[in-house]
CSV table of C-alpha atoms in Angstrom, one decimal:
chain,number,residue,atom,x,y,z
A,1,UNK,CA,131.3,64.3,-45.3
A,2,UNK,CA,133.4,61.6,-44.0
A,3,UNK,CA,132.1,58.7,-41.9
A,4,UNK,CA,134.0,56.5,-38.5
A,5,UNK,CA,134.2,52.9,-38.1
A,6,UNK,CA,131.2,50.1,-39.2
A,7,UNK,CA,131.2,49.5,-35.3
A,8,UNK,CA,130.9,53.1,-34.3
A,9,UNK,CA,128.9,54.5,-37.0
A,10,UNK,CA,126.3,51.6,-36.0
A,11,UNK,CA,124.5,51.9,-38.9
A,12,UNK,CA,125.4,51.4,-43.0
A,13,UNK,CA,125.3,55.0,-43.7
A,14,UNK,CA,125.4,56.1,-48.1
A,15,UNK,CA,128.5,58.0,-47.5
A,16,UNK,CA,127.1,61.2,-49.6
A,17,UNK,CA,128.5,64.3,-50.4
A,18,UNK,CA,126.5,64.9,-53.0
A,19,UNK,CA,128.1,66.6,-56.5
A,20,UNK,CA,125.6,69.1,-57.2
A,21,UNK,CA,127.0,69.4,-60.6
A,22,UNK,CA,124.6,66.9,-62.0
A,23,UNK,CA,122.1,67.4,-59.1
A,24,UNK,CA,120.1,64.7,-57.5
A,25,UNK,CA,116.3,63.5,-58.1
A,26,UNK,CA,113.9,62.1,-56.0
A,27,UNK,CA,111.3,60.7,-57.7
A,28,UNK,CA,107.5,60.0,-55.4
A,29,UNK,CA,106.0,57.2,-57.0
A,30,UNK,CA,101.5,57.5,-55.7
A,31,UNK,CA,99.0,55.4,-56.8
A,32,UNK,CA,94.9,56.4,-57.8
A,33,UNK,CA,92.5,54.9,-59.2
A,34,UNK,CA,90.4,57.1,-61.5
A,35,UNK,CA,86.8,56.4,-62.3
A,36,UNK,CA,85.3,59.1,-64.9
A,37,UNK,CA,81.4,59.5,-66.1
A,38,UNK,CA,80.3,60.5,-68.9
A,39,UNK,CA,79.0,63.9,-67.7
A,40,UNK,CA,82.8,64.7,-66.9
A,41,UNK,CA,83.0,64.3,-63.5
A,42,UNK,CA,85.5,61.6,-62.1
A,43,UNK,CA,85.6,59.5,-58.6
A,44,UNK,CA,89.4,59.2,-57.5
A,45,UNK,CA,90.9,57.1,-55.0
A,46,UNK,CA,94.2,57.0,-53.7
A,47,UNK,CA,95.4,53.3,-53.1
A,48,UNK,CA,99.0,54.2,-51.9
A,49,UNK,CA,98.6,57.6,-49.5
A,50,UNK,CA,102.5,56.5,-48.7
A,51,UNK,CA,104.3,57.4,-51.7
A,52,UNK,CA,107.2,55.0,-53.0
A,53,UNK,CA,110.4,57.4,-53.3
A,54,UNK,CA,113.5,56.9,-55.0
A,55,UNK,CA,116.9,58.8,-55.3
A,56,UNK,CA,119.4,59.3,-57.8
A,57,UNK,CA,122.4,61.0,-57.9
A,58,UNK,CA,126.1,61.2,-57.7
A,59,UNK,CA,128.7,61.6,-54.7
A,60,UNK,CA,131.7,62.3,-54.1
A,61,UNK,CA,134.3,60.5,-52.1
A,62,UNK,CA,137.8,61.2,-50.8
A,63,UNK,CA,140.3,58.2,-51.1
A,64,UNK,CA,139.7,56.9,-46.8
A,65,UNK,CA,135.7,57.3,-47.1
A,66,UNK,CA,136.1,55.0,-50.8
A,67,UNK,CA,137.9,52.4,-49.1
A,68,UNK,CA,135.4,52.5,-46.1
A,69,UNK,CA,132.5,52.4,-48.9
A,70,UNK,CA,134.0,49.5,-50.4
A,71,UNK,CA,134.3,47.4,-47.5
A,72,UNK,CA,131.0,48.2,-46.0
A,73,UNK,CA,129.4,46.9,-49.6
A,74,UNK,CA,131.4,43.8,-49.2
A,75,UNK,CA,129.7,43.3,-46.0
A,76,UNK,CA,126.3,44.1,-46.2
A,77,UNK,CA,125.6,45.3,-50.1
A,78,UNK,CA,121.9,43.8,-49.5
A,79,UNK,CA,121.4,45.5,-46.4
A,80,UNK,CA,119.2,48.2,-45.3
A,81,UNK,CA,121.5,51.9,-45.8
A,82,UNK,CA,120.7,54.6,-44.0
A,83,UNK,CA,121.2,58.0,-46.7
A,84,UNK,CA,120.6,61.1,-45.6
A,85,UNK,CA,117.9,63.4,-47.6
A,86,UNK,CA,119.0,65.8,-50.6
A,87,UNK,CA,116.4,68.6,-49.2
A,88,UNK,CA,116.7,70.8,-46.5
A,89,UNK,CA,118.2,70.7,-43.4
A,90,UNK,CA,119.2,72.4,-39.8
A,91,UNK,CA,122.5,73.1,-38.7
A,92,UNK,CA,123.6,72.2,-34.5
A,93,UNK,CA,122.8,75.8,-32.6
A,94,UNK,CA,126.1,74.6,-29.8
A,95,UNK,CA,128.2,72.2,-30.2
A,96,UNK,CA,127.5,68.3,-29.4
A,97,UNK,CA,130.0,66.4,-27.5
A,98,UNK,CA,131.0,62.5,-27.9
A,99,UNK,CA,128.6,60.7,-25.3
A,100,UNK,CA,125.8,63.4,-25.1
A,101,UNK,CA,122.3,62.2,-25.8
A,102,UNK,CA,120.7,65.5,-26.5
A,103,UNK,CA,121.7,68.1,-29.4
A,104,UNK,CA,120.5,71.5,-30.1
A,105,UNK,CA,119.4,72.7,-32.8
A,106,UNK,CA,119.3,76.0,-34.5
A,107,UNK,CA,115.5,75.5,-35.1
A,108,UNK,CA,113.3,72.8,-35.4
A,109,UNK,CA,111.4,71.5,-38.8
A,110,UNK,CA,108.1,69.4,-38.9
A,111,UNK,CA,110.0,66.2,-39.8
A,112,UNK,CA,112.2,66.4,-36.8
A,113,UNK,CA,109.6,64.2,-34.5
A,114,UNK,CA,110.1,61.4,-32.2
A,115,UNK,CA,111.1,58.3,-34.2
A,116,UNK,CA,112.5,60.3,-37.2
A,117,UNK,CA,115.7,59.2,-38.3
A,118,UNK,CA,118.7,62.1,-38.7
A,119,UNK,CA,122.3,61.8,-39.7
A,120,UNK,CA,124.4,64.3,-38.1
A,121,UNK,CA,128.0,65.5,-40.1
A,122,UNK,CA,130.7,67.6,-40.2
A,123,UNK,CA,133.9,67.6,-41.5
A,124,UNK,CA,135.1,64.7,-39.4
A,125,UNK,CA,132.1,62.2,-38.8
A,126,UNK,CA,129.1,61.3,-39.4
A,127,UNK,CA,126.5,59.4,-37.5
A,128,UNK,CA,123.3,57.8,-37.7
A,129,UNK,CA,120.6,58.5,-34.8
A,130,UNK,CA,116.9,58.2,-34.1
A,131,UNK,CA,115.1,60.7,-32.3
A,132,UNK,CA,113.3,60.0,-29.1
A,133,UNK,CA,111.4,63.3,-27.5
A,134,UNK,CA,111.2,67.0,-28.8
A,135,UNK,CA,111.6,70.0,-26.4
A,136,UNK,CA,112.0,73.8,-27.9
A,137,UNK,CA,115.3,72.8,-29.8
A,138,UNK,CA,116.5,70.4,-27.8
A,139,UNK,CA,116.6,66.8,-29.3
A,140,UNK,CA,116.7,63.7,-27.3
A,141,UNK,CA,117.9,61.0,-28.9
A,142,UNK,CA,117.7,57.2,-28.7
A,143,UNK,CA,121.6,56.1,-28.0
A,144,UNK,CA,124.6,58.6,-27.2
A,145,UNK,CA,126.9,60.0,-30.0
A,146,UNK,CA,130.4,58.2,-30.5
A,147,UNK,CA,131.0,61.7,-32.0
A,148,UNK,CA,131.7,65.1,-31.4
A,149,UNK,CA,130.1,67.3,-33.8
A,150,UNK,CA,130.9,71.4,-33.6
A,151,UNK,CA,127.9,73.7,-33.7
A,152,UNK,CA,127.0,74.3,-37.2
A,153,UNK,CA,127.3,70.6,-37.9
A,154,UNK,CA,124.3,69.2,-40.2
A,155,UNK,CA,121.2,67.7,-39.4
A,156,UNK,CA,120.0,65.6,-42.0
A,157,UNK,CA,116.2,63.8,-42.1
A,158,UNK,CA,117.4,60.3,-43.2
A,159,UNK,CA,115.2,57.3,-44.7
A,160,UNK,CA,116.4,53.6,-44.7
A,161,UNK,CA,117.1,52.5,-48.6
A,162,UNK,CA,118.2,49.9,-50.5
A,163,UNK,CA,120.2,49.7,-53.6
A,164,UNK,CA,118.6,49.4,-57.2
A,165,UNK,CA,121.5,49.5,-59.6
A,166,UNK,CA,124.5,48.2,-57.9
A,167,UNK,CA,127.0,51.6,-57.3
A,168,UNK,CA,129.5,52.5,-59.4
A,169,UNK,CA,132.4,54.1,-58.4
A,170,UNK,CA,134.8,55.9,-60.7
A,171,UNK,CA,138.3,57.3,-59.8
A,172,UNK,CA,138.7,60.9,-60.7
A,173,UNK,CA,142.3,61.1,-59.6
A,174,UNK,CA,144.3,59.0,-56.9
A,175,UNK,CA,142.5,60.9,-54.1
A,176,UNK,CA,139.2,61.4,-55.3
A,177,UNK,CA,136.2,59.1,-56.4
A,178,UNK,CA,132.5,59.4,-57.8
A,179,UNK,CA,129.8,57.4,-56.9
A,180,UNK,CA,126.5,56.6,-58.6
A,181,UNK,CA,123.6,55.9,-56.6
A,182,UNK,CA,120.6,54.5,-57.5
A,183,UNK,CA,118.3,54.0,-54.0
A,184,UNK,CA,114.7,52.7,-53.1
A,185,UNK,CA,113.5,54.3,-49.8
A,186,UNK,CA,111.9,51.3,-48.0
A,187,UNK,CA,108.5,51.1,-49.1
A,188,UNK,CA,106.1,52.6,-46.3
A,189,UNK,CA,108.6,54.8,-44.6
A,190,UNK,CA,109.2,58.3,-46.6
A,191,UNK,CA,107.1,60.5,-45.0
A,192,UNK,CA,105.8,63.7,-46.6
A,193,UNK,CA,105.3,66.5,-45.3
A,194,UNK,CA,101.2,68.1,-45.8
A,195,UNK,CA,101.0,70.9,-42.9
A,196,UNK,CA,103.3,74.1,-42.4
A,197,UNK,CA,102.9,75.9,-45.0
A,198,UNK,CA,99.0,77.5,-45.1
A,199,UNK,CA,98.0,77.9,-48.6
A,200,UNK,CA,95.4,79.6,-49.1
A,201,UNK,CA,91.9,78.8,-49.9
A,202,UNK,CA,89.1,79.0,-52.5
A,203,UNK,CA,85.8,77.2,-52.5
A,204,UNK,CA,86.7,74.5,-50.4
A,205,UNK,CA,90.6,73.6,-52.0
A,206,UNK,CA,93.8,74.8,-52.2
A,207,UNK,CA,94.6,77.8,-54.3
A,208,UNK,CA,97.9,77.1,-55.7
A,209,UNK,CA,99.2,80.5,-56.5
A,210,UNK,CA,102.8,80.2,-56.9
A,211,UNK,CA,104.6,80.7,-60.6
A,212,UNK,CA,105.7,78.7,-63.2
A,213,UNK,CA,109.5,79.4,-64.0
A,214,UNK,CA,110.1,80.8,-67.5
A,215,UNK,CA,113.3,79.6,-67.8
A,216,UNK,CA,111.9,76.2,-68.8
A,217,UNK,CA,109.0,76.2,-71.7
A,218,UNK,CA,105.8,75.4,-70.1
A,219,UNK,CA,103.5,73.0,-72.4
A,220,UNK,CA,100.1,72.9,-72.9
A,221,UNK,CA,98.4,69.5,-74.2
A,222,UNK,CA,94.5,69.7,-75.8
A,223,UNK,CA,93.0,66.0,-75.3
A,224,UNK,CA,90.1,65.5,-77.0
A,225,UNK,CA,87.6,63.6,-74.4
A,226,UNK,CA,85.6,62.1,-77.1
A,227,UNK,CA,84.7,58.7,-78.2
A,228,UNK,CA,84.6,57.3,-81.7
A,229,UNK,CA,81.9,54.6,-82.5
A,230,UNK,CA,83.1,52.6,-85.4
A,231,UNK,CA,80.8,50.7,-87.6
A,232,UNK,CA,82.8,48.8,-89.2
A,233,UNK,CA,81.4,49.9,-92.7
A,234,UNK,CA,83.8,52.4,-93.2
A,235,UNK,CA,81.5,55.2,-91.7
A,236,UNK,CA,82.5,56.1,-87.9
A,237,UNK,CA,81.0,58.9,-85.6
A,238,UNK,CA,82.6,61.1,-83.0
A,239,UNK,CA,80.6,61.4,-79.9
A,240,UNK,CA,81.7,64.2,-77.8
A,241,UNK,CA,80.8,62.7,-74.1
A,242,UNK,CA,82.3,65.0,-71.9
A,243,UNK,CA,81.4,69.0,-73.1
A,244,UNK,CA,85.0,69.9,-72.5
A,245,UNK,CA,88.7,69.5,-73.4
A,246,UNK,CA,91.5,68.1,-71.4
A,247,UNK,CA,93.6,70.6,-71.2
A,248,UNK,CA,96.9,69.7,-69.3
A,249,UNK,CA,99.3,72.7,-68.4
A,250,UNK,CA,102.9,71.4,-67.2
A,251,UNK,CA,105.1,73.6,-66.0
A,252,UNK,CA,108.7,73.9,-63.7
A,253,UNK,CA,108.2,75.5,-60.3
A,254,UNK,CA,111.1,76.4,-58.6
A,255,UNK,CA,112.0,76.3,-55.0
A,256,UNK,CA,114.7,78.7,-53.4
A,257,UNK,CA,115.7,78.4,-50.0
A,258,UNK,CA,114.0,75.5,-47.3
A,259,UNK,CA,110.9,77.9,-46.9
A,260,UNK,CA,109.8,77.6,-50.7
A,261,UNK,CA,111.2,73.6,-51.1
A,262,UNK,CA,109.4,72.7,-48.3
A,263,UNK,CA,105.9,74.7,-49.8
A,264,UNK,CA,106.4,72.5,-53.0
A,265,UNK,CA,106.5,68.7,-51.0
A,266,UNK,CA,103.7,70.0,-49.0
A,267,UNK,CA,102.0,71.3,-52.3
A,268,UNK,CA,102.3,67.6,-53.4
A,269,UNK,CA,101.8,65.7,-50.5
A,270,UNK,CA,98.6,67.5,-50.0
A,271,UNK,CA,97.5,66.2,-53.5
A,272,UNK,CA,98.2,62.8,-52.6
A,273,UNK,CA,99.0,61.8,-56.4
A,274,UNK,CA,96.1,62.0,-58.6
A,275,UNK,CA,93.5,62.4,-55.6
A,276,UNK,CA,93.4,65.7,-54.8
A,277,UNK,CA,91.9,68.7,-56.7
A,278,UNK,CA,93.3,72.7,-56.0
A,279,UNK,CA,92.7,75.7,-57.7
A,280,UNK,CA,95.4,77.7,-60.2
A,281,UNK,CA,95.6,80.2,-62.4
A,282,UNK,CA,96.6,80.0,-65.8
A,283,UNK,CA,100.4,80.7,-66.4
A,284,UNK,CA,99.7,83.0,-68.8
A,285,UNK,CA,97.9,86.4,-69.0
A,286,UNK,CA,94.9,85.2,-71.0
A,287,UNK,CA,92.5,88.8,-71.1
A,288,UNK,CA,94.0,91.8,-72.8
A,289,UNK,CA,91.7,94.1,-71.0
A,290,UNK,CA,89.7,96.9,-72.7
A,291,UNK,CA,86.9,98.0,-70.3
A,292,UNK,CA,87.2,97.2,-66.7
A,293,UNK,CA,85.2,99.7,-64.6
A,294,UNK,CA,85.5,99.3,-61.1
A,295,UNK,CA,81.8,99.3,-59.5
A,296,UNK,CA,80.4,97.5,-62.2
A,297,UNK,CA,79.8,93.9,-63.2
A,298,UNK,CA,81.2,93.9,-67.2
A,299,UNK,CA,85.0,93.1,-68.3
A,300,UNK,CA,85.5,94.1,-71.9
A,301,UNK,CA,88.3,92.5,-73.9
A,302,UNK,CA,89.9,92.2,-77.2
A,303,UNK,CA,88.7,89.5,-79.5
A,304,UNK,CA,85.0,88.5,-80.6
A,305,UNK,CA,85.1,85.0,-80.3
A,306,UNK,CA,84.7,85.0,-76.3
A,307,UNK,CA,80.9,83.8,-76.6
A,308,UNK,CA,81.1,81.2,-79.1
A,309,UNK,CA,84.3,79.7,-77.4
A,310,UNK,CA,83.3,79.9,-73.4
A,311,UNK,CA,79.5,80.5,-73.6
A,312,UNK,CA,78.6,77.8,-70.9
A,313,UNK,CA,82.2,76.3,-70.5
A,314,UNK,CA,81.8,73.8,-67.1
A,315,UNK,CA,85.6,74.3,-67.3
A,316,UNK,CA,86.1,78.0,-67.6
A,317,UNK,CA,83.9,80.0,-65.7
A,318,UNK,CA,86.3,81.5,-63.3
A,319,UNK,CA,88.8,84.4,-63.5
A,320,UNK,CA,91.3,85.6,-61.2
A,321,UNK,CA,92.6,89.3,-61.4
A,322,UNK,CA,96.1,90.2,-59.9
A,323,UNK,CA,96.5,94.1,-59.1
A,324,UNK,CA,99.5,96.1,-58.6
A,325,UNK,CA,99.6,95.7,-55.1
A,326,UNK,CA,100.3,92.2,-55.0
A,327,UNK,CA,96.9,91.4,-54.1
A,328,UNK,CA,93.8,89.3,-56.2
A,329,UNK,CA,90.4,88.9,-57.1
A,330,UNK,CA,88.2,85.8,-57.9
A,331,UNK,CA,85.1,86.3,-60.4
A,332,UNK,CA,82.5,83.9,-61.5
A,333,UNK,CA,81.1,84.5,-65.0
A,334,UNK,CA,77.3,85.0,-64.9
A,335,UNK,CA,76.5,84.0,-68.3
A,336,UNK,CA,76.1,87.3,-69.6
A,337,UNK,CA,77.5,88.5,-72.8
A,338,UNK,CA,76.2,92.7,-73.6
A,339,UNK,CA,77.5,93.7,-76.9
A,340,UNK,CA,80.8,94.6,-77.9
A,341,UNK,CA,82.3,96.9,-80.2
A,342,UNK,CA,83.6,94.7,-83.0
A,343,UNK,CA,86.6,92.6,-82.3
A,344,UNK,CA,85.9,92.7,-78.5
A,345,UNK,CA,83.8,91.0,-76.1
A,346,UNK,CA,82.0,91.9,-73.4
A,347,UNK,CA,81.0,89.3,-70.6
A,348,UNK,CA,79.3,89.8,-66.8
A,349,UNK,CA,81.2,88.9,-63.9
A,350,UNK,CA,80.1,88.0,-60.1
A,351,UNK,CA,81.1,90.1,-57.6
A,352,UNK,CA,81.1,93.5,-59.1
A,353,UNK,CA,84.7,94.6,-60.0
A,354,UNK,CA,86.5,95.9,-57.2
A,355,UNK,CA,88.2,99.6,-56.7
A,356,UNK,CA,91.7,98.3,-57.4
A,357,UNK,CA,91.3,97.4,-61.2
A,358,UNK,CA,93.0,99.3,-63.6
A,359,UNK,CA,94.8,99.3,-67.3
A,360,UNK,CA,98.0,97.1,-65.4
A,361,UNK,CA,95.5,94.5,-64.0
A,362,UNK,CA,96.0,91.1,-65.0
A,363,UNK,CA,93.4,88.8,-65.3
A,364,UNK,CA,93.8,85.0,-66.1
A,365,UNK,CA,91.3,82.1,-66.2
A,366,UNK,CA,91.0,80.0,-62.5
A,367,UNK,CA,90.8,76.9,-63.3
A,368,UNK,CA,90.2,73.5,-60.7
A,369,UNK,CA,92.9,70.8,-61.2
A,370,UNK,CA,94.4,67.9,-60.3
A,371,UNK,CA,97.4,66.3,-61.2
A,372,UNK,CA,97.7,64.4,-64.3
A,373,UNK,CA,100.0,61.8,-62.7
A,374,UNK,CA,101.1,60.0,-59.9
A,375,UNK,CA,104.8,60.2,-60.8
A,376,UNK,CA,106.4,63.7,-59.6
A,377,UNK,CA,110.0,64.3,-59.5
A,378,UNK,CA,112.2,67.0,-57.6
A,379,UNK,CA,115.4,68.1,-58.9
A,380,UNK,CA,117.7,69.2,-56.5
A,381,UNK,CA,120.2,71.8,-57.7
A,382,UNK,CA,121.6,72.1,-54.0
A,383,UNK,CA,120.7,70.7,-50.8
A,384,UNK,CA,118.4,74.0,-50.3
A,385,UNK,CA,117.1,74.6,-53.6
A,386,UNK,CA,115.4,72.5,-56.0
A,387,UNK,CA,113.0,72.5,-59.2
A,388,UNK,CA,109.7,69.9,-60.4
A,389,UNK,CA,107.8,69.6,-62.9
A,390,UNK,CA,104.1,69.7,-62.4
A,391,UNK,CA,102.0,68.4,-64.8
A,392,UNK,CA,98.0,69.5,-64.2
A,393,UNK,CA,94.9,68.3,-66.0
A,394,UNK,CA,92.1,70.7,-66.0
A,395,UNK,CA,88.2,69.8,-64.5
A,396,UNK,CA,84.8,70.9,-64.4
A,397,UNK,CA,84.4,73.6,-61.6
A,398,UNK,CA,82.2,71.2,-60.1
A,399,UNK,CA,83.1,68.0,-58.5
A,400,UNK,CA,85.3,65.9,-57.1
């Protein structure tokens, strides 16, 4: 990506061709405030539905775009920069030429909207423009290019930023440099994305359904929700005032290709940090199935300590069965617990179980969940593909 004049460019524009080597992060930065009784239940607010964003990464720059870099630092290092996004982006459908004050585009995402900012680039320019009106694929924006871009040129979304760690800028030969960016996005203007995608739904939230990547070890963290009263006599007591454990589950989800990168920032947005409660399944196949008759209302598994451990859980009374098809199955538990053979358990389900269970059926606990913080971070491996970690704190079924 190279970039014209200071004049012509009309903008301070992060000259990034990102090295994808290292990748680049952008960290969303929300803000709830968390109020928790002592039944268990909580009362969340979100006091900053605008998340603060941040990017970090490196670039590369050829010896002309350095020198232009360096100069436009001198000029304005304290300056609003325009920096194109790491994500996704479209590609011009026909070419664009110097002067025109529409583009085309091959087709047309949800954060291409009037008053979005876009950088356009090829292998000759790049430019900085805002857009003004939507029709089909046709973009009207708010000044003519000084460029000509060929068809297949990229769109970017860009955000305004401003510099956190002053950039460094390493030569790697005579002709070609690194940079090091370190970059706010203006607080109050990074939009996220929270419609598209349609995920689908379970007792009123989100059912987050898509897997955990294995190529990364997913953790699982037991917090014990109790309270110790100390009596300063040397004698203390342990008052368990919740009924449950916390049990937070992080694991990578992966994102190939701008249809699944762009399900993952919707994911998120829609949870607004903290906020907002969904649905998942455990990563893990948690039921080795030993009786599962389809018409009737009893799953039998392996091991005899069902009962004791889950016998009126407010936390896990749901399972979810996935069948060969590619379909699923939500249960309630009904409380019920027939006798077993020894070392298996029996317990009753609600509805009865369906025609499509079988010896292959997999059946995991469906829990609800929020996240269990406000800080999420995407890892871009390329501009179309890109990984996070999602930490998520298990609550009663009930609630808020």
């Amino acid at each position: 990506m190279t970039i014209g004049t200071a004049k012509a460019r009309n903008a301070n524009i992060v000259p990034l061709a990102f090295n994808w080597r290292n990748g680049v992060e952008l960290q969303l930065d929300y803000k709830t405030e968390i109020r928790q009784f002592r039944d268990g239940s909580e009362e969340r607010d979100c006091l900053r539905p605008v998340p603060r964003a941040s990017l970090r990464g490196q670039a590369r720059a050829t010896r002309a775009l350095a020198r232009q870099f360096r100069a436009d630092m001198i000029r304005g290092r304290n300056d609003e920069w325009s920096m194109a996004f790491p994500g996704p982006y479209r590609a011009l459908a026909a070419a664009a030429m110097a002067g025109s004050l529409t583009i085309e585009l091959d087709a047309v995402p949800h954060w291409v909207v009037p008053g979005a900012s876009l950088i356009l680039s090829d292998a000759t320019a790049t430019e900085a423009r805002t857009v003004s009106s939507v029709a089909g694929a046709i973009v009207t924006l708010d000044a003519a290019l000084v460029f000509g871009f060929a068809a297949g040129a990229k769109v970017h979304r860009a955000y305004p930023v401003r510099f956190t760690q002053d950039p460094a800028m390493e030569n790697r030969t005579d002709e070609t440099f690194t940079l090091s960016v370190n970059a706010a996005i203006v607080p109050g203007r990074f939009s996220m994305p929270d419609t598209g995608h349609v995920f689908p739904q379970y007792s009123g939230r989100d059912l987050f359904l898509k897997r955990p990547n294995w190529g990364e070890a997913i953790s699982h963290t037991a917090t014990a929700l109790a309270e110790v009263i100390d009596f300063d006599i040397g004698v203390t007591q342990t008052v368990d005032r919740f009924g449950f454990v916390a049990d937070t589950v992080s694991a990578t989800f992966y994102g190939l290709g701008y249809d699944e990168v762009d399900e993952l920032f919707q994911f998120v947005a829609r949870r607004l940090g903290r906020r907002n409660s969904f649905w998942a399944p455990s990563p893990e196949n948690d039921f080795e199935l030993i009786e599962a008759v389809p018409g009737t209302s009893v799953l039998g598994v392996a091991g005899d300590w069902f009962e004791a451990t889950f016998a009126g859980s407010i936390t896990h009374n749901r399972i979810i069965a996935f069948f060969d098809d590619g379909s699923y199955a939500i249960h309630s538990l009904t409380g019920e617990f027939p006798a077993a053979p020894e070392g298996q358990s029996r317990f009753g389900v609600t509805p009865s179980l369906g025609a499509k269970f079988n010896a292959n059926t997999k059946v995991r606990w469906l829990n609800r969940r929020r996240l269990a913080s406000d800080s999420i971070t995407f890892s871009f491996i390329t501009d179309s593909n890109a990984s996070v970690v999602l930490p998520m704190s298990v609550l009663p079924t009930s609630g808020a």
